[in-house]
Coordinates of N, CA and C in Angstrom, one line a residue:
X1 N -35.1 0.4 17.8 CA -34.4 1.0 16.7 C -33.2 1.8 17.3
X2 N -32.0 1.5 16.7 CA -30.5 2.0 17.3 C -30.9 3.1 16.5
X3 N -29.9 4.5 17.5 CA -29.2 5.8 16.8 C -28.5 5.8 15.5
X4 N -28.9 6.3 14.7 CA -28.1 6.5 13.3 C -27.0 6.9 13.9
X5 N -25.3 6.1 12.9 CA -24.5 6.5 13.0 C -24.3 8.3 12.6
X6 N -23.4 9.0 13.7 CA -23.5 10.5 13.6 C -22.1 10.9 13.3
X7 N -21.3 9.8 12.4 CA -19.9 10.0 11.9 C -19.7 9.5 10.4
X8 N -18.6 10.1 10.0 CA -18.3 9.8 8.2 C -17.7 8.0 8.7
X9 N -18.2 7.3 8.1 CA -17.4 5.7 8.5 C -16.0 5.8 8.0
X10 N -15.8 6.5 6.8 CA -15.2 6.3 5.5 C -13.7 7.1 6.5
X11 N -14.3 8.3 6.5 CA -13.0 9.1 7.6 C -12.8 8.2 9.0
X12 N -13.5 7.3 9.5 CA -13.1 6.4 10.9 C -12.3 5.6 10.3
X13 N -12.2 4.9 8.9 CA -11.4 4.1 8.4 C -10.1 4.8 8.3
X14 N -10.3 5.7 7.3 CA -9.1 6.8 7.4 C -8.0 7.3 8.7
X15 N -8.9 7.1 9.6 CA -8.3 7.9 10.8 C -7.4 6.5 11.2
X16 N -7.8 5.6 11.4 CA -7.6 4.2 11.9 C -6.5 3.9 11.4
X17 N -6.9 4.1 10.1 CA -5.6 3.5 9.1 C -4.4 4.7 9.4
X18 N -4.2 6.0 9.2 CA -3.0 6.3 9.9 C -2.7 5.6 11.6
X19 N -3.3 5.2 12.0 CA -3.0 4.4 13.4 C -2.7 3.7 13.4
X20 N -2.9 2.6 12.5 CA -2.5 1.0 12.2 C -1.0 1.6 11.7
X21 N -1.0 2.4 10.8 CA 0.4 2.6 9.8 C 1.0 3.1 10.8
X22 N 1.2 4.1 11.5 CA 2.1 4.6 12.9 C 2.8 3.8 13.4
X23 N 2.0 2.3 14.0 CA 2.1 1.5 15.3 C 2.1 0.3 14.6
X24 N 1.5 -0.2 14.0 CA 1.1 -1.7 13.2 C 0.1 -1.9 13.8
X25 N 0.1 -3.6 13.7 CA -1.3 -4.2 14.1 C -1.4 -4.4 15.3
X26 N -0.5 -5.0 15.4 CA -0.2 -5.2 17.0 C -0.2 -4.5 18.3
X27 N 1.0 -3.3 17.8 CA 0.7 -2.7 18.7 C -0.5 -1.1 19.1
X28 N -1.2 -1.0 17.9 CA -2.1 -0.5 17.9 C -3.1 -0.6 19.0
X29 N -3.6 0.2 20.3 CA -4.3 -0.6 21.3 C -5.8 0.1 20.9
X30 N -6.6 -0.3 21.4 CA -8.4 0.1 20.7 C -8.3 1.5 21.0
X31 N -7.7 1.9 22.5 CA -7.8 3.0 22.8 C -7.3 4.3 22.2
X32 N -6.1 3.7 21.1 CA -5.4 4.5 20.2 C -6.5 4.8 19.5
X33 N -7.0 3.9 18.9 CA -7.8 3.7 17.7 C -9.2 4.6 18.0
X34 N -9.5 4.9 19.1 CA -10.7 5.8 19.9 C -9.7 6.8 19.6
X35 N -8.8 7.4 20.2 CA -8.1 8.6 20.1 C -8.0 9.1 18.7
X36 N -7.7 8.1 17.3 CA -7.1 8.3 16.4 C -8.5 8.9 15.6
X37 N -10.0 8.1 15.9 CA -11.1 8.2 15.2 C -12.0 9.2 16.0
X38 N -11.8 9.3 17.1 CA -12.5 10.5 18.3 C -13.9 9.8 18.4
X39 N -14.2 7.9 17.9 CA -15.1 7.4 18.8 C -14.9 6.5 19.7
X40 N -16.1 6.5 20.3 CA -15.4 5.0 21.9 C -15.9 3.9 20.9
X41 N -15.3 3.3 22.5 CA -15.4 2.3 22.2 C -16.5 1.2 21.6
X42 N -18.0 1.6 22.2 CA -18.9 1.2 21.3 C -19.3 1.4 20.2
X43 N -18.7 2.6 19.8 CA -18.8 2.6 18.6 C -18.0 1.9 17.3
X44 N -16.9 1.9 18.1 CA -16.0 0.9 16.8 C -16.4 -0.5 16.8
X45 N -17.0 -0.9 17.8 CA -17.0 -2.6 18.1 C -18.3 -2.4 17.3
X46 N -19.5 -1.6 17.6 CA -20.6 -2.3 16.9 C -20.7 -1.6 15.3
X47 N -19.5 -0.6 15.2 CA -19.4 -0.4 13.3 C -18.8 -1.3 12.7
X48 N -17.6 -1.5 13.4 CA -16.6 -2.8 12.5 C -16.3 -3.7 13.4
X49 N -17.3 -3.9 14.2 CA -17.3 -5.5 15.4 C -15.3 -6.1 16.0
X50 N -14.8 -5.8 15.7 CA -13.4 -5.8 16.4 C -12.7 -4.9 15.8
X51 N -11.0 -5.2 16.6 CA -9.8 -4.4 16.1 C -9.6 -4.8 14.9
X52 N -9.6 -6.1 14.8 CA -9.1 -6.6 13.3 C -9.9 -6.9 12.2
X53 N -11.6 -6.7 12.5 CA -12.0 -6.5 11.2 C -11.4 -4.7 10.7
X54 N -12.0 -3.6 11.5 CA -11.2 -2.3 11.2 C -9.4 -2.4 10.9
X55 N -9.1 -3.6 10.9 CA -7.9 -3.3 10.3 C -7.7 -4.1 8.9
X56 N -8.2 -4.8 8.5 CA -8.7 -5.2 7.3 C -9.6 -4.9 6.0
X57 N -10.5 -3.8 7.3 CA -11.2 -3.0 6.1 C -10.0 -1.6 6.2
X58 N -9.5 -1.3 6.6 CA -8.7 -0.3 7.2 C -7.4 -0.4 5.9
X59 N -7.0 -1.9 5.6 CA -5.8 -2.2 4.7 C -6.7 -2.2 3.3
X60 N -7.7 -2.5 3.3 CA -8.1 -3.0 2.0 C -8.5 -1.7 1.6
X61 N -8.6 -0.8 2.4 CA -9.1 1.0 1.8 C -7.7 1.8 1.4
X62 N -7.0 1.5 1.8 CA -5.9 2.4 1.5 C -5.5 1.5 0.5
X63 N -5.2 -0.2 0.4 CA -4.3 -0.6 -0.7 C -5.4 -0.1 -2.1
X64 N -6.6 -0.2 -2.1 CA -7.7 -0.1 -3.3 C -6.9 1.4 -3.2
X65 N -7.0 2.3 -2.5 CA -6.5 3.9 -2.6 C -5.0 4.0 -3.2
X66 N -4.3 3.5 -3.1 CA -3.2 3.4 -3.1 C -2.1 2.8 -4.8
X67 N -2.4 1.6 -4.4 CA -2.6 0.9 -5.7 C -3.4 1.1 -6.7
X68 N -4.7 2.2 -6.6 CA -4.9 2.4 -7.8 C -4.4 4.2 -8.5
X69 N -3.6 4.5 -7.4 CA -2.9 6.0 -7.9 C -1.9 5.1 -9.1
X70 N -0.9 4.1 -7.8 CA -0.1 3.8 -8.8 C -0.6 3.3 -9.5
X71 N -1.5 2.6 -10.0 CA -1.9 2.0 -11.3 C -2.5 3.2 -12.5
X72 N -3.1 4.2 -12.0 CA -3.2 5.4 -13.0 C -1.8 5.8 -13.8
X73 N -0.7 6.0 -12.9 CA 0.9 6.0 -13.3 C 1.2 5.5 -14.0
X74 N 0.7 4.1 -14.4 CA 1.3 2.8 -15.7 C 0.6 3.3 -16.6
X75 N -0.7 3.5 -16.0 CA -1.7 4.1 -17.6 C -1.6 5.0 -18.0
X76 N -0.4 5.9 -18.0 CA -0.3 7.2 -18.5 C 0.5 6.9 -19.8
X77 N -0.3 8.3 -20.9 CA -0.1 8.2 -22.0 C 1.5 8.6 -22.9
X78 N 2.4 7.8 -21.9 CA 4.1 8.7 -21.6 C 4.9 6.8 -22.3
X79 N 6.5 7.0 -22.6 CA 6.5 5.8 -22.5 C 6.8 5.2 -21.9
X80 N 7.2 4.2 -21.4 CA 6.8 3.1 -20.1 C 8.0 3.4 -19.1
X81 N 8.9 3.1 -19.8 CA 10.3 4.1 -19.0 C 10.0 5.2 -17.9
X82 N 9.1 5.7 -18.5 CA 8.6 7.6 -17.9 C 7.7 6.9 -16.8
X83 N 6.9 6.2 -17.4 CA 5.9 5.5 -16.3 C 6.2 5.1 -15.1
X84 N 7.5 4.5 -15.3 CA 8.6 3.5 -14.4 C 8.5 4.3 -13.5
X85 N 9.6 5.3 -14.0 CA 9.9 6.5 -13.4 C 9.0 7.6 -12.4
X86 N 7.9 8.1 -12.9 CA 7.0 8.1 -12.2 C 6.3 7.5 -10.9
X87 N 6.3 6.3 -11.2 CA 5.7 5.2 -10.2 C 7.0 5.3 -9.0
X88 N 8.4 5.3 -9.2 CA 9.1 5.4 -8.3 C 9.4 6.3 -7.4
X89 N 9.4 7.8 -8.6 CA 9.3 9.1 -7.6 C 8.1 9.0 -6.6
X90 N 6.9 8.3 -7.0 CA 5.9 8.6 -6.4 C 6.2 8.2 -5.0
X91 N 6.6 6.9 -4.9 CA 6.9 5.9 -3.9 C 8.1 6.9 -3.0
X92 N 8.7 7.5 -3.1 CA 10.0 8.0 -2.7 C 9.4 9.5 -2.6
X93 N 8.6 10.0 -2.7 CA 8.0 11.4 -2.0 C 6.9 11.0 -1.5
X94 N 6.5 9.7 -0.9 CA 5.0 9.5 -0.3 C 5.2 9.7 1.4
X95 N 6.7 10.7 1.5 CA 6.4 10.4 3.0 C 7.7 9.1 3.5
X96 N 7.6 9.3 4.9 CA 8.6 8.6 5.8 C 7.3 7.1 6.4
X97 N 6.2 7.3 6.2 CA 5.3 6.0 6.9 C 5.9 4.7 6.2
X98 N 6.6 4.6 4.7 CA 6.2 4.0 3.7 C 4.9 3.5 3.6
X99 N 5.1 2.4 2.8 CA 3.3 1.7 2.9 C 3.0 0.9 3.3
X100 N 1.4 1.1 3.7 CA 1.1 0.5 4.6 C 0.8 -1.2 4.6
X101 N 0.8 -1.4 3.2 CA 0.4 -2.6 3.0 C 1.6 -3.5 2.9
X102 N 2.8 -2.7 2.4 CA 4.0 -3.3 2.6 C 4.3 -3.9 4.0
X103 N 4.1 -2.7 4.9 CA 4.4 -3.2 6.2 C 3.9 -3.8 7.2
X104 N 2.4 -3.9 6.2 CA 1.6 -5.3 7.1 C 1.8 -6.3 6.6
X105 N 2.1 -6.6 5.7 CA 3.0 -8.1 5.0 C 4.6 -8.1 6.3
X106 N 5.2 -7.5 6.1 CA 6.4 -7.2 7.2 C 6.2 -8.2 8.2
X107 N 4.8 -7.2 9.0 CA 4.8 -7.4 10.4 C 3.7 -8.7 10.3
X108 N 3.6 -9.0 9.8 CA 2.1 -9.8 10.0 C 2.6 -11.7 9.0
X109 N 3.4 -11.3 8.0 CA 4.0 -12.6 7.8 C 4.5 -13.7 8.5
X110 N 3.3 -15.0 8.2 CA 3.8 -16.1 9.2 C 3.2 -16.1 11.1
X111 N 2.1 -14.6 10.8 CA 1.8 -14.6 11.8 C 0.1 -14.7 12.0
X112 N -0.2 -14.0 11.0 CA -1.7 -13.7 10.4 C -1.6 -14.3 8.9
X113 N -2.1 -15.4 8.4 CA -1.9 -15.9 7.0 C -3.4 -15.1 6.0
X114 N -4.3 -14.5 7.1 CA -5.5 -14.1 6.3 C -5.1 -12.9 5.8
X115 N -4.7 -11.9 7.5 CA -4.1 -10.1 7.0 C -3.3 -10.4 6.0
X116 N -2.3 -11.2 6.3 CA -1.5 -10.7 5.3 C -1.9 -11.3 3.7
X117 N -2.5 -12.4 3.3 CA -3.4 -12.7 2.1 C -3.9 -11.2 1.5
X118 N -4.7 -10.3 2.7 CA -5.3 -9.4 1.7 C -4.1 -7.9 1.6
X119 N -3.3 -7.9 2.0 CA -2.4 -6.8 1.8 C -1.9 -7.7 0.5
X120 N -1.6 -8.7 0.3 CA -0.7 -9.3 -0.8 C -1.6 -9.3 -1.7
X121 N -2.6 -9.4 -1.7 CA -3.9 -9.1 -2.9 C -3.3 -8.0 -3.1
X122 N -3.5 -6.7 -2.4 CA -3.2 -5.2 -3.8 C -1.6 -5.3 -4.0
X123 N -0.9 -6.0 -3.4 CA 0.3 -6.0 -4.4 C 0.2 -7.0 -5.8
X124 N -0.6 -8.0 -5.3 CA -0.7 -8.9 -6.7 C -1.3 -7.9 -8.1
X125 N -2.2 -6.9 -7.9 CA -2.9 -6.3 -9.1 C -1.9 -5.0 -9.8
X126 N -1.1 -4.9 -8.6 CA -0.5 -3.8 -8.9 C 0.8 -4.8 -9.5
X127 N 1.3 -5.9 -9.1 CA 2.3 -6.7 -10.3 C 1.4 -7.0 -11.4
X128 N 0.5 -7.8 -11.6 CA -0.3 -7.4 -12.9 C 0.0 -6.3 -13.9
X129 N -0.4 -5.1 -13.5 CA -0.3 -3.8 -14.1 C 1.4 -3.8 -14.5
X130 N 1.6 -4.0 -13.8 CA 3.1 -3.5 -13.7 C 3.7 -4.7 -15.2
X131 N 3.1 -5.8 -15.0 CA 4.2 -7.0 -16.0 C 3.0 -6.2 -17.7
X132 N 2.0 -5.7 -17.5 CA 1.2 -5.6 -19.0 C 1.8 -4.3 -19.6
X133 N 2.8 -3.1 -18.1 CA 2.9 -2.0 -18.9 C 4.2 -2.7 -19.0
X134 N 5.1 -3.5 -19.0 CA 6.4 -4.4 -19.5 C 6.4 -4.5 -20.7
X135 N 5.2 -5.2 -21.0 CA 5.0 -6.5 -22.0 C 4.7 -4.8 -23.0
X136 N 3.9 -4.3 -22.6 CA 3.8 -2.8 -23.5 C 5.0 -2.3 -24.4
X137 N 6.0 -1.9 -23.3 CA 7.6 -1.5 -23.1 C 8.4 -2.4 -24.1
X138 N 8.4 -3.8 -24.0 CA 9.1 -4.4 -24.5 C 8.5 -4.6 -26.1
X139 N 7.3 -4.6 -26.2 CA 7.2 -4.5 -28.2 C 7.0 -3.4 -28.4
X140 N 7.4 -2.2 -27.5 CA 7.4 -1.1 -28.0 C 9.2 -0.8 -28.3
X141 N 9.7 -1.6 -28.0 CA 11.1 -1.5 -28.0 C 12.2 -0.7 -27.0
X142 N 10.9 -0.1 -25.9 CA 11.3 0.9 -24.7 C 12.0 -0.1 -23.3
X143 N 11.7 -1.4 -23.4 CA 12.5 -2.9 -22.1 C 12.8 -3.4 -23.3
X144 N 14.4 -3.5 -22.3 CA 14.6 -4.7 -23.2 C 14.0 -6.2 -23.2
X145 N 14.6 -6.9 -23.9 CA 13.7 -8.2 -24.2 C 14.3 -9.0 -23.6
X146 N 15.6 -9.1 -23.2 CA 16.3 -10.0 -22.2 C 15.6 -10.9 -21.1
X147 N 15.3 -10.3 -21.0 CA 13.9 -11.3 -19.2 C 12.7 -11.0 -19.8
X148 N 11.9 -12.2 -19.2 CA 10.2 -11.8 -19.8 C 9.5 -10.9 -19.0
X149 N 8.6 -10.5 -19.1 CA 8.0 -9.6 -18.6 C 7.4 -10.2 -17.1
X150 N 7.0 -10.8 -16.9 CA 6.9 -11.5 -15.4 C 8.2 -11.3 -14.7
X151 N 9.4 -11.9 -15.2 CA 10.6 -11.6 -14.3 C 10.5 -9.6 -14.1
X152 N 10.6 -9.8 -15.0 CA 10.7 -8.3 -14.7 C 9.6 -7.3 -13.9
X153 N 8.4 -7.8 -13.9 CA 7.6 -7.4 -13.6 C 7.9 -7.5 -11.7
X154 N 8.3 -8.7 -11.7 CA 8.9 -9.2 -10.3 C 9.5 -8.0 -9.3
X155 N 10.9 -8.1 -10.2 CA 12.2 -7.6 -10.0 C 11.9 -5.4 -9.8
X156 N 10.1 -5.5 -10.4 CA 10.2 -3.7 -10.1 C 9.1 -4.0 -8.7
X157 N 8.5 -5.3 -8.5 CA 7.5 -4.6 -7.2 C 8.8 -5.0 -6.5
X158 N 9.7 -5.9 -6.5 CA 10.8 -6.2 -5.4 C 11.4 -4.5 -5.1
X159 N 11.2 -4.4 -6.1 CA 12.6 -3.0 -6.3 C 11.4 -1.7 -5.3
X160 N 10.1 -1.6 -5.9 CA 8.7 -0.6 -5.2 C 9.1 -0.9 -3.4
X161 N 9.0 -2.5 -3.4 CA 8.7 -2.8 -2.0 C 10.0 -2.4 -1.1
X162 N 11.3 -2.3 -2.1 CA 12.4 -1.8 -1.0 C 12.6 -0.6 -1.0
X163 N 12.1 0.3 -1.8 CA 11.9 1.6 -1.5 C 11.2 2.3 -0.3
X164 N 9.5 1.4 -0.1 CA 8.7 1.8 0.8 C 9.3 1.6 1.9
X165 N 10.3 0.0 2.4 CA 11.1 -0.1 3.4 C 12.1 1.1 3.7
X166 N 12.9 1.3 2.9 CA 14.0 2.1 3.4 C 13.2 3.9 3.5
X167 N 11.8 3.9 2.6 CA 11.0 5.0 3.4 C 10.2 4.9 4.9
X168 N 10.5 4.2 5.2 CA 9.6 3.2 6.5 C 11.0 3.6 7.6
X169 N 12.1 2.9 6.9 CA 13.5 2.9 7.9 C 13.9 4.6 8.0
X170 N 13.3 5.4 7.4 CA 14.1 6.8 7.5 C 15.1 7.2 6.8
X171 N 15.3 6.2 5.6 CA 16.6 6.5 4.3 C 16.5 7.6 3.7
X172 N 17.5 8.4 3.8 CA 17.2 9.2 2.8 C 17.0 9.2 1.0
X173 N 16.5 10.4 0.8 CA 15.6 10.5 -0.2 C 16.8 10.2 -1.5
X174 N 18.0 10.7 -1.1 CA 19.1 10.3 -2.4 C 18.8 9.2 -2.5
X175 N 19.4 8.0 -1.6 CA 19.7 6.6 -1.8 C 18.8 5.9 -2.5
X176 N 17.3 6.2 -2.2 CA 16.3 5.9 -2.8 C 16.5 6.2 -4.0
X177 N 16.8 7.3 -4.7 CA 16.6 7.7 -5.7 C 18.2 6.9 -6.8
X178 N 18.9 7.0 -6.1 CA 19.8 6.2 -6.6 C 19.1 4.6 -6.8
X179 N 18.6 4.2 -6.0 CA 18.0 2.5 -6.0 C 17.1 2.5 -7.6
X180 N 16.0 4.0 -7.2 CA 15.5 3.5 -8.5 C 16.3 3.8 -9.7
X181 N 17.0 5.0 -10.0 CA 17.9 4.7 -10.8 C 18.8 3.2 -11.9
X182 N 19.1 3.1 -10.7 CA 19.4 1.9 -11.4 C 18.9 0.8 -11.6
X183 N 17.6 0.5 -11.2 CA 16.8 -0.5 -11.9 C 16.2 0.1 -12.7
X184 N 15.8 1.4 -13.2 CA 15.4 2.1 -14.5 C 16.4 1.6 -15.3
X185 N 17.5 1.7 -14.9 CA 18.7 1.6 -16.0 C 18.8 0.1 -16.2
X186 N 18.4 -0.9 -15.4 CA 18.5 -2.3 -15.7 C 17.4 -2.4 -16.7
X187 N 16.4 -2.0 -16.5 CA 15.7 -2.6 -17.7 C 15.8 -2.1 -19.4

């Protein structure tokens, strides 16, 4: 009979995952990942059996964490405009890391087709949400009706995703706020 684990798993994921976001996947080395979680090495191999399953469960915790703040944002009882709005400030005061799932699509596109499948999963649910509070907007008379709600729904994770980038690149917080600007004003 093995030792019970004598750590939070949930905080090793945690800890990891600011590691993976720092450095990426790549350059991430196990021994960061010891430093970043304060366990060795056996312990990470026999909790999450390699580097890249901990970086998988590591993405899939933060995007479930993540994408579901923003998705409480759409569901707020404001109208959809306000929502928009919301969801962009959020994105644009989350910090200089941007996100992390964004920037494992980035780094990992055409390189890893599985990582990057499940980083694109929480962006897929979070365009979901995003085209229903549209479709909301638009027979509420708050979007206009010009593009369907899929295009548009598009055109705001395009607009989310270049935010997180130019929070990733060090842009400052105006330009961002100008960017969302004016795709609030586009729709």
């Amino acid at each position: 009979m093995g030792r019970p684990k004598e750590f939070d798993v949930d905080e090793a994921v945690d800890a990891a995952t600011q590691a993976f976001r720092d450095r990426g996947y790549e350059a991430t080395s196990t021994q960061d990942l010891c430093d970043a979680t304060g366990l060795c090495r056996s312990s990470i191999y026999h909790t999450f059996g390699s580097k890249r399953e901990l970086f998988e469960r590591s993405l899939t915790r933060y995007t479930e964490q993540q994408t579901g703040e923003l998705i409480d944002l759409l569901h707020a009882d404001t109208p959809v405009p306000e929502r928009l709005r919301a969801l962009f400030d959020a994105i644009i005061t989350a910090g200089p890391d941007g996100c992390f799932t964004v920037n494992s699509v980035v780094e990992l596109a055409g390189r890893d087709d599985e990582l990057t499948a499940c980083a694109l999963r929480g962006m897929a649910s979070l365009r979901g949400e995003l085209r229903c509070a549209i479709e909301a907007g638009q027979a509420a008379g708050e979007i206009r009706a010009g593009s369907s709600p899929d295009e548009l729904a598009d055109f705001v994770q395009a607009t989310i995703a270049g935010l997180q980038v130019m929070a990733r690149g060090g842009v400052d917080g105006t330009a961002m706020r100008h960017a969302a600007k004016v795709a609030l004003a586009a729709m």
